[in-house]
Amino acid sequence: MAAQDSPLVLSERVETESGATALITLNRPDARNALTGTLIVALREALAVADADDSVHAVVLTGADPAFCAGVDLRMLGTEGGWDEVNVPGVPLGFPWIPLRKPVIGAINGATVTGGLELALACDILVASEGARFADTHARVGMMPAWGLTARLPAAVGWGFARRMSLSGNFVDAPTALRVGLVTEVVPHEDLLSSALSLAADIGNNNQRAVSALLSSYREAQQHELDAQLATEERNSAAWMASFDPAQVAAARDQVMSRGRQQMN
């Protein structure tokens, strides 16, 4: 159990022969690393620091066990409604953070739900523990995505499977996530971080100008496909939020959380 004064986001350098990897960990394990405004800001700051460090060749993003990220903290959302500090200049619409110049590898260690799924989808490569589970519960909670889920999820798994996830709210296990293309690899839980860090080291051992150019080219090509979809999501999300009532989330919160626990077992 993390102490109350522990940082919400842990950052450390993992040294390799070619440089370093920034290992960034969401650190609200008792709340399944659920997102608050403060946590989102801390995550953005940690990623920005890693991006500014030229000796860091890649970033590995994970969560403190037992979850990667359970999405927005429904307890706080139901009472507060949202957080002004989340909407800051410089973060493009449809993104949870300012895109980095270097690759971000998501090491998915457990439940990855709704806003947590959007964090994962914003990574460049996903490696999953065999215990990872994925779900989009926006419809069950009564919210609309705003970090690009309706663009990036179908790009990863196809339109039909994306609709299935979003409209049902059902969990997808790690082998299925691998089969549909959501993740690139599934490994034993105890090997997850070493596998992700090894991949980051492989990236670091390459010509970094070439890595940067390739990553930029991939992202630019992807962005051409996503721009119209992100604009559609932004428009629909804004329209939904204009009549959004946080009390509705509070009313459904216990049922949603109970159903999620049942599906995770």
mmCIF file of C-alpha atoms in Angstrom:
data_model
loop_
_atom_site.group_PDB
_atom_site.id
_atom_site.type_symbol
_atom_site.label_atom_id
_atom_site.label_comp_id
_atom_site.label_asym_id
_atom_site.label_seq_id
_atom_site.Cartn_x
_atom_site.Cartn_y
_atom_site.Cartn_z
ATOM 1 C CA MET A 1 0.000 0.000 0.000
ATOM 2 C CA ALA A 2 1.388 3.367 -1.020
ATOM 3 C CA ALA A 3 1.786 5.962 1.657
ATOM 4 C CA GLN A 4 -0.537 8.938 1.397
ATOM 5 C CA ASP A 5 2.372 11.250 0.716
ATOM 6 C CA SER A 6 3.832 9.045 -2.038
ATOM 7 C CA PRO A 7 4.075 10.727 -5.461
ATOM 8 C CA LEU A 8 1.120 10.041 -7.737
ATOM 9 C CA VAL A 9 3.567 9.340 -10.555
ATOM 10 C CA LEU A 10 6.934 7.656 -10.042
ATOM 11 C CA SER A 11 9.772 8.422 -12.479
ATOM 12 C CA GLU A 12 13.132 6.692 -12.677
ATOM 13 C CA ARG A 13 15.981 6.252 -15.126
ATOM 14 C CA VAL A 14 16.954 2.773 -16.235
ATOM 15 C CA GLU A 15 20.492 2.968 -17.626
ATOM 16 C CA THR A 16 21.617 0.997 -20.675
ATOM 17 C CA GLU A 17 24.840 0.942 -22.678
ATOM 18 C CA SER A 18 23.318 3.255 -25.249
ATOM 19 C CA GLY A 19 21.650 5.724 -22.905
ATOM 20 C CA ALA A 20 18.621 5.469 -20.657
ATOM 21 C CA THR A 21 14.960 4.577 -20.546
ATOM 22 C CA ALA A 22 12.526 6.612 -18.484
ATOM 23 C CA LEU A 23 10.282 4.295 -16.466
ATOM 24 C CA ILE A 24 7.127 6.165 -15.449
ATOM 25 C CA THR A 25 4.623 4.503 -13.114
ATOM 26 C CA LEU A 26 1.097 5.594 -12.219
ATOM 27 C CA ASN A 27 1.083 5.291 -8.436
ATOM 28 C CA ARG A 28 -2.408 5.141 -6.922
ATOM 29 C CA PRO A 29 -2.519 1.358 -6.440
ATOM 30 C CA ASP A 30 -5.258 1.444 -3.799
ATOM 31 C CA ALA A 31 -7.494 3.214 -6.340
ATOM 32 C CA ARG A 32 -6.327 1.033 -9.265
ATOM 33 C CA ASN A 33 -4.401 4.113 -10.503
ATOM 34 C CA ALA A 34 -7.670 5.860 -11.297
ATOM 35 C CA LEU A 35 -7.254 9.286 -12.849
ATOM 36 C CA THR A 36 -7.699 12.553 -11.000
ATOM 37 C CA GLY A 37 -6.856 15.990 -12.304
ATOM 38 C CA THR A 38 -3.743 16.074 -10.142
ATOM 39 C CA LEU A 39 -2.579 12.683 -11.411
ATOM 40 C CA ILE A 40 -3.070 13.680 -15.047
ATOM 41 C CA VAL A 41 -1.030 16.829 -14.545
ATOM 42 C CA ALA A 42 1.729 14.883 -12.760
ATOM 43 C CA LEU A 43 1.829 12.354 -15.604
ATOM 44 C CA ARG A 44 2.127 15.080 -18.212
ATOM 45 C CA GLU A 45 4.946 16.708 -16.263
ATOM 46 C CA ALA A 46 6.862 13.431 -15.918
ATOM 47 C CA LEU A 47 6.537 12.709 -19.636
ATOM 48 C CA ALA A 48 7.692 16.228 -20.517
ATOM 49 C CA VAL A 49 10.783 15.856 -18.327
ATOM 50 C CA ALA A 50 11.636 12.544 -20.000
ATOM 51 C CA ASP A 51 11.126 14.038 -23.430
ATOM 52 C CA ALA A 52 13.444 16.950 -22.676
ATOM 53 C CA ASP A 53 16.280 14.632 -21.567
ATOM 54 C CA ASP A 54 18.335 13.851 -24.672
ATOM 55 C CA SER A 55 19.976 10.891 -22.942
ATOM 56 C CA VAL A 56 16.582 9.168 -22.685
ATOM 57 C CA HIS A 57 15.836 7.194 -25.839
ATOM 58 C CA ALA A 58 12.451 5.731 -24.901
ATOM 59 C CA VAL A 59 9.765 5.865 -22.230
ATOM 60 C CA VAL A 60 8.059 2.900 -20.561
ATOM 61 C CA LEU A 61 4.690 3.768 -19.004
ATOM 62 C CA THR A 62 3.106 1.332 -16.537
ATOM 63 C CA GLY A 63 0.931 1.227 -13.441
ATOM 64 C CA ALA A 64 1.560 0.140 -9.873
ATOM 65 C CA ASP A 65 0.045 -3.328 -9.459
ATOM 66 C CA PRO A 66 -2.658 -4.545 -9.556
ATOM 67 C CA ALA A 67 -3.862 -2.287 -12.400
ATOM 68 C CA PHE A 68 -2.548 -0.185 -15.246
ATOM 69 C CA CYS A 69 -5.299 2.415 -14.937
ATOM 70 C CA ALA A 70 -8.968 2.016 -14.021
ATOM 71 C CA GLY A 71 -9.940 5.215 -15.847
ATOM 72 C CA VAL A 72 -11.333 8.378 -14.343
ATOM 73 C CA ASP A 73 -11.851 8.193 -10.593
ATOM 74 C CA LEU A 74 -15.645 7.858 -10.517
ATOM 75 C CA ARG A 75 -15.825 8.763 -6.837
ATOM 76 C CA MET A 76 -14.232 12.130 -7.514
ATOM 77 C CA LEU A 77 -15.998 12.696 -10.823
ATOM 78 C CA GLY A 78 -19.383 12.042 -9.287
ATOM 79 C CA THR A 79 -18.826 14.771 -6.707
ATOM 80 C CA GLU A 80 -16.575 17.232 -8.538
ATOM 81 C CA GLY A 81 -17.635 16.839 -12.156
ATOM 82 C CA GLY A 82 -14.201 17.492 -13.634
ATOM 83 C CA TRP A 83 -10.950 19.348 -13.174
ATOM 84 C CA ASP A 84 -9.947 22.641 -14.741
ATOM 85 C CA GLU A 85 -6.240 21.819 -14.551
ATOM 86 C CA VAL A 86 -6.708 18.941 -17.016
ATOM 87 C CA ASN A 87 -7.514 21.339 -19.857
ATOM 88 C CA VAL A 88 -4.247 23.190 -20.325
ATOM 89 C CA PRO A 89 -2.764 24.913 -23.384
ATOM 90 C CA GLY A 90 -0.320 22.888 -25.435
ATOM 91 C CA VAL A 91 -2.049 19.502 -25.218
ATOM 92 C CA PRO A 92 -3.626 18.820 -28.638
ATOM 93 C CA LEU A 93 -7.283 17.886 -28.764
ATOM 94 C CA GLY A 94 -7.741 14.141 -28.667
ATOM 95 C CA PHE A 95 -4.479 13.539 -26.774
ATOM 96 C CA PRO A 96 -3.916 12.818 -23.066
ATOM 97 C CA TRP A 97 -0.454 14.467 -23.208
ATOM 98 C CA ILE A 98 1.737 16.512 -25.529
ATOM 99 C CA PRO A 99 3.140 13.974 -28.031
ATOM 100 C CA LEU A 100 6.742 13.083 -27.237
ATOM 101 C CA ARG A 101 9.704 13.129 -29.617
ATOM 102 C CA LYS A 102 10.623 9.598 -28.545
ATOM 103 C CA PRO A 103 8.655 6.352 -28.432
ATOM 104 C CA VAL A 104 6.374 5.521 -25.511
ATOM 105 C CA ILE A 105 5.998 1.827 -24.682
ATOM 106 C CA GLY A 106 2.973 0.941 -22.593
ATOM 107 C CA ALA A 107 3.659 -1.934 -20.174
ATOM 108 C CA ILE A 108 0.107 -3.014 -19.431
ATOM 109 C CA ASN A 109 0.146 -4.844 -16.114
ATOM 110 C CA GLY A 110 -3.556 -5.189 -15.278
ATOM 111 C CA ALA A 111 -6.963 -3.584 -15.720
ATOM 112 C CA THR A 112 -6.937 -0.877 -18.402
ATOM 113 C CA VAL A 113 -10.320 0.776 -18.488
ATOM 114 C CA THR A 114 -11.918 3.698 -20.338
ATOM 115 C CA GLY A 115 -9.602 6.680 -19.675
ATOM 116 C CA GLY A 116 -6.872 4.161 -18.902
ATOM 117 C CA LEU A 117 -7.505 2.540 -22.271
ATOM 118 C CA GLU A 118 -7.112 5.960 -23.866
ATOM 119 C CA LEU A 119 -3.747 6.361 -22.124
ATOM 120 C CA ALA A 120 -2.679 2.995 -23.512
ATOM 121 C CA LEU A 121 -3.857 3.853 -27.020
ATOM 122 C CA ALA A 122 -1.756 7.040 -26.934
ATOM 123 C CA CYS A 123 1.395 4.924 -26.508
ATOM 124 C CA ASP A 124 3.359 3.886 -29.595
ATOM 125 C CA ILE A 125 3.752 0.199 -28.651
ATOM 126 C CA LEU A 126 1.903 -1.937 -26.100
ATOM 127 C CA VAL A 127 3.315 -4.962 -24.276
ATOM 128 C CA ALA A 128 0.855 -6.743 -21.987
ATOM 129 C CA SER A 129 1.031 -8.976 -18.970
ATOM 130 C CA GLU A 130 -0.967 -12.185 -19.280
ATOM 131 C CA GLY A 131 -3.168 -10.697 -16.551
ATOM 132 C CA ALA A 132 -3.988 -7.515 -18.488
ATOM 133 C CA ARG A 133 -7.629 -6.735 -19.191
ATOM 134 C CA PHE A 134 -9.062 -3.994 -21.395
ATOM 135 C CA ALA A 135 -12.493 -2.333 -21.436
ATOM 136 C CA ASP A 136 -14.240 0.793 -22.657
ATOM 137 C CA THR A 137 -17.027 1.623 -20.216
ATOM 138 C CA HIS A 138 -17.884 5.148 -21.400
ATOM 139 C CA ALA A 139 -21.399 4.044 -22.344
ATOM 140 C CA ARG A 140 -21.897 2.246 -19.042
ATOM 141 C CA VAL A 141 -20.687 5.247 -17.025
ATOM 142 C CA GLY A 142 -22.615 7.753 -19.134
ATOM 143 C CA MET A 143 -19.721 9.709 -20.628
ATOM 144 C CA MET A 144 -18.076 10.367 -23.978
ATOM 145 C CA PRO A 145 -14.350 9.914 -24.744
ATOM 146 C CA ALA A 146 -12.238 12.994 -25.405
ATOM 147 C CA TRP A 147 -8.712 11.583 -25.735
ATOM 148 C CA GLY A 148 -9.123 9.994 -29.146
ATOM 149 C CA LEU A 149 -10.563 6.584 -28.290
ATOM 150 C CA THR A 150 -13.106 6.558 -31.129
ATOM 151 C CA ALA A 151 -10.247 7.168 -33.566
ATOM 152 C CA ARG A 152 -7.383 5.123 -32.115
ATOM 153 C CA LEU A 153 -9.296 2.062 -30.944
ATOM 154 C CA PRO A 154 -10.711 1.173 -34.396
ATOM 155 C CA ALA A 155 -7.306 1.944 -35.929
ATOM 156 C CA ALA A 156 -5.862 -0.744 -33.645
ATOM 157 C CA VAL A 157 -8.560 -3.433 -33.621
ATOM 158 C CA GLY A 158 -10.898 -2.630 -36.514
ATOM 159 C CA TRP A 159 -14.255 -0.872 -36.511
ATOM 160 C CA GLY A 160 -16.370 -3.893 -35.642
ATOM 161 C CA PHE A 161 -14.354 -4.964 -32.612
ATOM 162 C CA ALA A 162 -14.055 -1.345 -31.446
ATOM 163 C CA ARG A 163 -17.837 -0.958 -31.572
ATOM 164 C CA ARG A 164 -18.202 -4.246 -29.714
ATOM 165 C CA MET A 165 -15.934 -3.013 -26.906
ATOM 166 C CA SER A 166 -17.516 0.431 -26.609
ATOM 167 C CA LEU A 167 -21.166 -0.548 -26.880
ATOM 168 C CA SER A 168 -20.966 -3.587 -24.586
ATOM 169 C CA GLY A 169 -18.452 -2.322 -22.030
ATOM 170 C CA ASN A 170 -17.200 -5.903 -21.717
ATOM 171 C CA PHE A 171 -13.621 -6.734 -20.793
ATOM 172 C CA VAL A 172 -11.148 -8.188 -23.297
ATOM 173 C CA ASP A 173 -8.416 -10.472 -22.003
ATOM 174 C CA ALA A 174 -4.750 -10.311 -23.002
ATOM 175 C CA PRO A 175 -4.779 -13.167 -25.563
ATOM 176 C CA THR A 176 -7.757 -11.587 -27.329
ATOM 177 C CA ALA A 177 -6.061 -8.175 -27.248
ATOM 178 C CA LEU A 178 -3.052 -9.759 -28.954
ATOM 179 C CA ARG A 179 -5.233 -11.494 -31.549
ATOM 180 C CA VAL A 180 -7.059 -8.307 -32.569
ATOM 181 C CA GLY A 181 -3.907 -6.174 -32.644
ATOM 182 C CA LEU A 182 -4.408 -4.028 -29.565
ATOM 183 C CA VAL A 183 -1.074 -5.195 -28.093
ATOM 184 C CA THR A 184 2.082 -6.491 -29.775
ATOM 185 C CA GLU A 185 3.125 -9.078 -27.176
ATOM 186 C CA VAL A 186 1.792 -10.913 -24.118
ATOM 187 C CA VAL A 187 4.287 -12.078 -21.497
ATOM 188 C CA PRO A 188 4.147 -13.599 -18.000
ATOM 189 C CA HIS A 189 3.328 -10.939 -15.441
ATOM 190 C CA GLU A 190 6.709 -11.225 -13.721
ATOM 191 C CA ASP A 191 8.464 -10.638 -17.062
ATOM 192 C CA LEU A 192 6.465 -7.583 -18.126
ATOM 193 C CA LEU A 193 8.813 -4.785 -17.078
ATOM 194 C CA SER A 194 11.946 -6.606 -18.179
ATOM 195 C CA SER A 195 10.372 -7.267 -21.578
ATOM 196 C CA ALA A 196 9.298 -3.641 -22.013
ATOM 197 C CA LEU A 197 12.679 -2.325 -20.868
ATOM 198 C CA SER A 198 14.470 -4.767 -23.169
ATOM 199 C CA LEU A 199 12.428 -3.482 -26.099
ATOM 200 C CA ALA A 200 13.266 0.091 -25.081
ATOM 201 C CA ALA A 201 16.968 -0.840 -24.973
ATOM 202 C CA ASP A 202 16.717 -2.361 -28.473
ATOM 203 C CA ILE A 203 15.297 0.955 -29.671
ATOM 204 C CA GLY A 204 18.082 2.823 -27.866
ATOM 205 C CA ASN A 205 20.744 0.724 -29.570
ATOM 206 C CA ASN A 206 19.682 1.948 -33.008
ATOM 207 C CA ASN A 207 20.608 5.137 -34.833
ATOM 208 C CA GLN A 208 18.595 7.706 -32.913
ATOM 209 C CA ARG A 209 18.202 10.109 -35.825
ATOM 210 C CA ALA A 210 16.706 7.267 -37.839
ATOM 211 C CA VAL A 211 14.461 6.204 -34.957
ATOM 212 C CA SER A 212 13.193 9.752 -34.574
ATOM 213 C CA ALA A 213 12.600 10.145 -38.310
ATOM 214 C CA LEU A 214 10.773 6.816 -38.559
ATOM 215 C CA LEU A 215 8.620 7.579 -35.532
ATOM 216 C CA SER A 216 7.726 10.997 -36.944
ATOM 217 C CA SER A 217 6.843 9.463 -40.295
ATOM 218 C CA TYR A 218 4.620 6.811 -38.704
ATOM 219 C CA ARG A 219 2.869 9.391 -36.576
ATOM 220 C CA GLU A 220 2.387 11.833 -39.444
ATOM 221 C CA ALA A 221 0.882 9.122 -41.629
ATOM 222 C CA GLN A 222 -1.381 7.987 -38.811
ATOM 223 C CA GLN A 223 -2.405 11.527 -38.014
ATOM 224 C CA HIS A 224 -3.568 12.127 -41.582
ATOM 225 C CA GLU A 225 -6.017 9.267 -41.061
ATOM 226 C CA LEU A 226 -7.059 10.311 -37.554
ATOM 227 C CA ASP A 227 -7.563 14.074 -37.904
ATOM 228 C CA ALA A 228 -11.144 13.919 -39.198
ATOM 229 C CA GLN A 229 -12.060 11.244 -36.650
ATOM 230 C CA LEU A 230 -10.567 13.235 -33.770
ATOM 231 C CA ALA A 231 -12.522 16.297 -34.898
ATOM 232 C CA THR A 232 -15.711 14.222 -34.909
ATOM 233 C CA GLU A 233 -15.014 12.941 -31.405
ATOM 234 C CA GLU A 234 -14.287 16.471 -30.168
ATOM 235 C CA ARG A 235 -17.581 17.749 -31.552
ATOM 236 C CA ASN A 236 -19.626 14.888 -30.115
ATOM 237 C CA SER A 237 -17.854 15.011 -26.764
ATOM 238 C CA ALA A 238 -18.450 18.762 -26.436
ATOM 239 C CA ALA A 239 -22.136 18.311 -27.253
ATOM 240 C CA TRP A 240 -22.456 15.539 -24.674
ATOM 241 C CA MET A 241 -20.664 17.497 -21.954
ATOM 242 C CA ALA A 242 -22.973 20.490 -22.505
ATOM 243 C CA SER A 243 -25.740 18.484 -20.822
ATOM 244 C CA PHE A 244 -23.579 16.215 -18.673
ATOM 245 C CA ASP A 245 -24.748 15.716 -15.092
ATOM 246 C CA PRO A 246 -22.073 14.333 -12.725
ATOM 247 C CA ALA A 247 -24.855 13.104 -10.434
ATOM 248 C CA GLN A 248 -25.738 10.493 -13.054
ATOM 249 C CA VAL A 249 -22.223 9.088 -12.750
ATOM 250 C CA ALA A 250 -22.521 9.019 -8.974
ATOM 251 C CA ALA A 251 -25.819 7.131 -9.230
ATOM 252 C CA ALA A 252 -24.363 4.454 -11.519
ATOM 253 C CA ARG A 253 -20.890 4.330 -9.945
ATOM 254 C CA ASP A 254 -21.273 1.368 -7.583
ATOM 255 C CA GLN A 255 -22.987 -0.770 -10.210
ATOM 256 C CA VAL A 256 -20.310 -0.020 -12.811
ATOM 257 C CA MET A 257 -17.464 -0.756 -10.397
ATOM 258 C CA SER A 258 -19.104 -3.968 -9.173
ATOM 259 C CA ARG A 259 -19.615 -5.231 -12.717
ATOM 260 C CA GLY A 260 -15.999 -4.457 -13.554
ATOM 261 C CA ARG A 261 -14.759 -6.443 -10.561
ATOM 262 C CA GLN A 262 -16.916 -9.412 -11.551
ATOM 263 C CA GLN A 263 -15.582 -9.417 -15.118
ATOM 264 C CA MET A 264 -11.985 -9.159 -13.907
ATOM 265 C CA ASN A 265 -12.323 -12.320 -11.790
#
